[in-house]
Coordinates of C-alpha atoms in Angstrom, one line a residue:
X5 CA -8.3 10.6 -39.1
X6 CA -7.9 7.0 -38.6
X7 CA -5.1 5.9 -35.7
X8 CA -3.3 3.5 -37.8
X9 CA 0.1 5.1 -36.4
X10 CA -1.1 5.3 -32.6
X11 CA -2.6 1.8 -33.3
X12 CA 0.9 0.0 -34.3
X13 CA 2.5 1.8 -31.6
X14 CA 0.5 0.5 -28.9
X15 CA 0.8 -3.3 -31.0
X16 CA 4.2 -2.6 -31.0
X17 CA 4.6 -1.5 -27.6
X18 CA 2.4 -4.3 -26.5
X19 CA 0.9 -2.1 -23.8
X20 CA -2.6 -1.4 -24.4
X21 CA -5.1 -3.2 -26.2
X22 CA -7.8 -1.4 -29.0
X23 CA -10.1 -2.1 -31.7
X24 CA -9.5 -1.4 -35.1
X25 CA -12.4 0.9 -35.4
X26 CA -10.9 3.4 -32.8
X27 CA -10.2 6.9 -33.8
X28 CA -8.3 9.7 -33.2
X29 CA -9.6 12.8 -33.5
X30 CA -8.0 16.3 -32.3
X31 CA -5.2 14.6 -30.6
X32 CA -7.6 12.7 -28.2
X33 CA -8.2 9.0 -29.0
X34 CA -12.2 8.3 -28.9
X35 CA -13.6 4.5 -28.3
X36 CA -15.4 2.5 -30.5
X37 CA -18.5 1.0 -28.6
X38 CA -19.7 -1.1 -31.2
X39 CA -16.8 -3.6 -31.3
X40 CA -17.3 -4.2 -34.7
X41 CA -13.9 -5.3 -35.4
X42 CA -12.2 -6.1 -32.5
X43 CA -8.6 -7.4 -32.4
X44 CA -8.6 -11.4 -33.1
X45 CA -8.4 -13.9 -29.6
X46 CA -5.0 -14.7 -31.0
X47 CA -3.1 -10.8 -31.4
X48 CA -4.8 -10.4 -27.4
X49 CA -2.9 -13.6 -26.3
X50 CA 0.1 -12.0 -28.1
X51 CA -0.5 -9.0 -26.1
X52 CA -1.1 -11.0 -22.6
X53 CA 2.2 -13.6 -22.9
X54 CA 4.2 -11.1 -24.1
X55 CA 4.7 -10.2 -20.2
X56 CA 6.4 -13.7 -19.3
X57 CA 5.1 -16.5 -17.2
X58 CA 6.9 -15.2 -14.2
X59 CA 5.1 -11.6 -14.3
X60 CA 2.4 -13.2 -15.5
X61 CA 2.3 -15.5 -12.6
X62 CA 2.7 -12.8 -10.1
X63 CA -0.7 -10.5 -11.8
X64 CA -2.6 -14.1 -11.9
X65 CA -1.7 -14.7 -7.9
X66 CA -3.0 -11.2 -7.0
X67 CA -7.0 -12.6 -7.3
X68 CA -6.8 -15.4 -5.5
X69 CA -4.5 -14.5 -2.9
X70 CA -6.7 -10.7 -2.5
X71 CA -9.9 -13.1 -1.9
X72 CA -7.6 -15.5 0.7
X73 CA -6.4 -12.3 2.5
X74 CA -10.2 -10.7 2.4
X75 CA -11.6 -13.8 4.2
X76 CA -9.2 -13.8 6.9
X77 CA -10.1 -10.2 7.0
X78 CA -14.0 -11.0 7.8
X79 CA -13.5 -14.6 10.1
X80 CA -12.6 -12.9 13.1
X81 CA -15.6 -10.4 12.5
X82 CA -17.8 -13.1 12.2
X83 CA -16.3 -15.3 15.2
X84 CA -17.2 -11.9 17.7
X85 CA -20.3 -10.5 16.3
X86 CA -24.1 -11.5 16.4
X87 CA -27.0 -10.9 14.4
X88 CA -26.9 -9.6 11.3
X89 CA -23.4 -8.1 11.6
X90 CA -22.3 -11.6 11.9
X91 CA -24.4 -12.6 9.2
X92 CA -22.4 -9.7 6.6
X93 CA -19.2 -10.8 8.4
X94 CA -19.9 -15.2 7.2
X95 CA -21.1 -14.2 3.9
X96 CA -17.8 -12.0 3.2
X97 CA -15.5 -15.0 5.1
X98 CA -17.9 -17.7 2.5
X99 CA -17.8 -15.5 -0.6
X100 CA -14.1 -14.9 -0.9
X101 CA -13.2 -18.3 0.1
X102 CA -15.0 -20.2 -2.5
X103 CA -14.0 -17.6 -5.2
X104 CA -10.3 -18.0 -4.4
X105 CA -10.7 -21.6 -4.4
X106 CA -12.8 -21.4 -7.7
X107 CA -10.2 -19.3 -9.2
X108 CA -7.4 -22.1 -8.5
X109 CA -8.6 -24.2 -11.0
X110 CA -5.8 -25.2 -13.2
X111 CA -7.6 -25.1 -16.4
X112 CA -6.6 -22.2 -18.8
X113 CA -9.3 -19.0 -18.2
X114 CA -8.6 -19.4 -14.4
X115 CA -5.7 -18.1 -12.6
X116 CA -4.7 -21.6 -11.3
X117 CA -3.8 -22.8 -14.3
X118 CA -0.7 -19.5 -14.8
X119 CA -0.3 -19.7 -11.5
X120 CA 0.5 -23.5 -11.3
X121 CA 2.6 -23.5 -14.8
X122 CA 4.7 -20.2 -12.8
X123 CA 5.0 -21.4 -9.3
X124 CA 4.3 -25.0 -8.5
X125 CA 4.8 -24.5 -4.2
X126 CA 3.0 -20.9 -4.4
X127 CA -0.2 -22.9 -6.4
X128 CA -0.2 -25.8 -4.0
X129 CA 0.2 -23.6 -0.8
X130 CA -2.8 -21.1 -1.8
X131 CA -4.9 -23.8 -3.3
X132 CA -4.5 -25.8 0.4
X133 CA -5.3 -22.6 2.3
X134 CA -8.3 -21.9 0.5
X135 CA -9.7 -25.1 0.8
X136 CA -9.1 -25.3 4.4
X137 CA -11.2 -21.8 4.6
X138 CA -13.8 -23.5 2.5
X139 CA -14.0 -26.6 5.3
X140 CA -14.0 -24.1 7.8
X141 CA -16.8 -21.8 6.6
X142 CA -18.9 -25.5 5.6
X143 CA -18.1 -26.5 9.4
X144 CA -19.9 -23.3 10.9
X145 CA -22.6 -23.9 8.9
X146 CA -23.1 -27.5 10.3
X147 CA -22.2 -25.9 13.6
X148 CA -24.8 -23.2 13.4
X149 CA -27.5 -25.4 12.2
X150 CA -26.6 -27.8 15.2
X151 CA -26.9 -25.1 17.6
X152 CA -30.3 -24.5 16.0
X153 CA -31.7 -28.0 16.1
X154 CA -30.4 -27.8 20.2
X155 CA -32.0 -24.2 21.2
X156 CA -35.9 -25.5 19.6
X157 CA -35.6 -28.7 21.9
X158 CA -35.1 -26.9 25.0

């Protein structure tokens, strides 16, 4: 039995996304792997701006700002650990800054660019804080590698 009902329902309700080759069968709805007829790029940006630009906004700012809160999660790990702890602890702190900032850019399959149309402050604010993160995690690299070059002289 094909889903045609469940499928217009969900379409209608704008709350889930399927394929046209999904079925129902016994009251339980089975997946199509083969994705041979997917829903068009243009009914799933239906489905995604049907939301609003405000809530919109808000699900686009949770990546960015989750990688900015991560990497002030692992800084202080790295700033009072050695070794290789410290090593996991930089490469957390470098990761999630550089993502964040990545994400930021305000072109259209990035966050930055919903965020930035949503909330010009917010965009501006997160976008600054990341890229001070990112000069702070390029500085302890210089710093490390000066404190390097200074222990093989000695």
């Amino acid at each position: 039995m094909r889903h045609s009902s469940f499928y217009s329902w969900g379409r209608k309700k704008k709350k889930i996304l399927v394929t046209k080759n999904d079925t129902m069968e016994g009251g339980k709805l089975s997946w199509d792997t083969s994705n041979r007829n997917p829903l068009p790029s243009s009914e799933v940006s239906k489905v995604i701006d049907s939301c609003g630009l405000k809530q919109n906004g808000k699900i686009s700012l949770a990546g960015p700002f989750s990688n900015f809160i991560f990497a002030l999660i692992f800084f202080p790990g790295f700033l009072f650990t050695t070794g290789l702890t410290q090593f996991f602890f930089y490469q957390g702190f470098f990761i999630n800054s550089w993502l964040g900032l990545f994400n930021m850019i305000p072109a259209r399959p990035f966050d930055g660019k919903t965020i930035y149309q949503w909330n010009k402050p917010t965009y501006v604010l997160l976008t600054g804080g990341l890229i001070l993160l990112v000069i702070i995690g390029l500085g302890l690299i210089w710093i490390n590698k000066l404190n390097k070059k200074n222990k093989t002289k000695i």
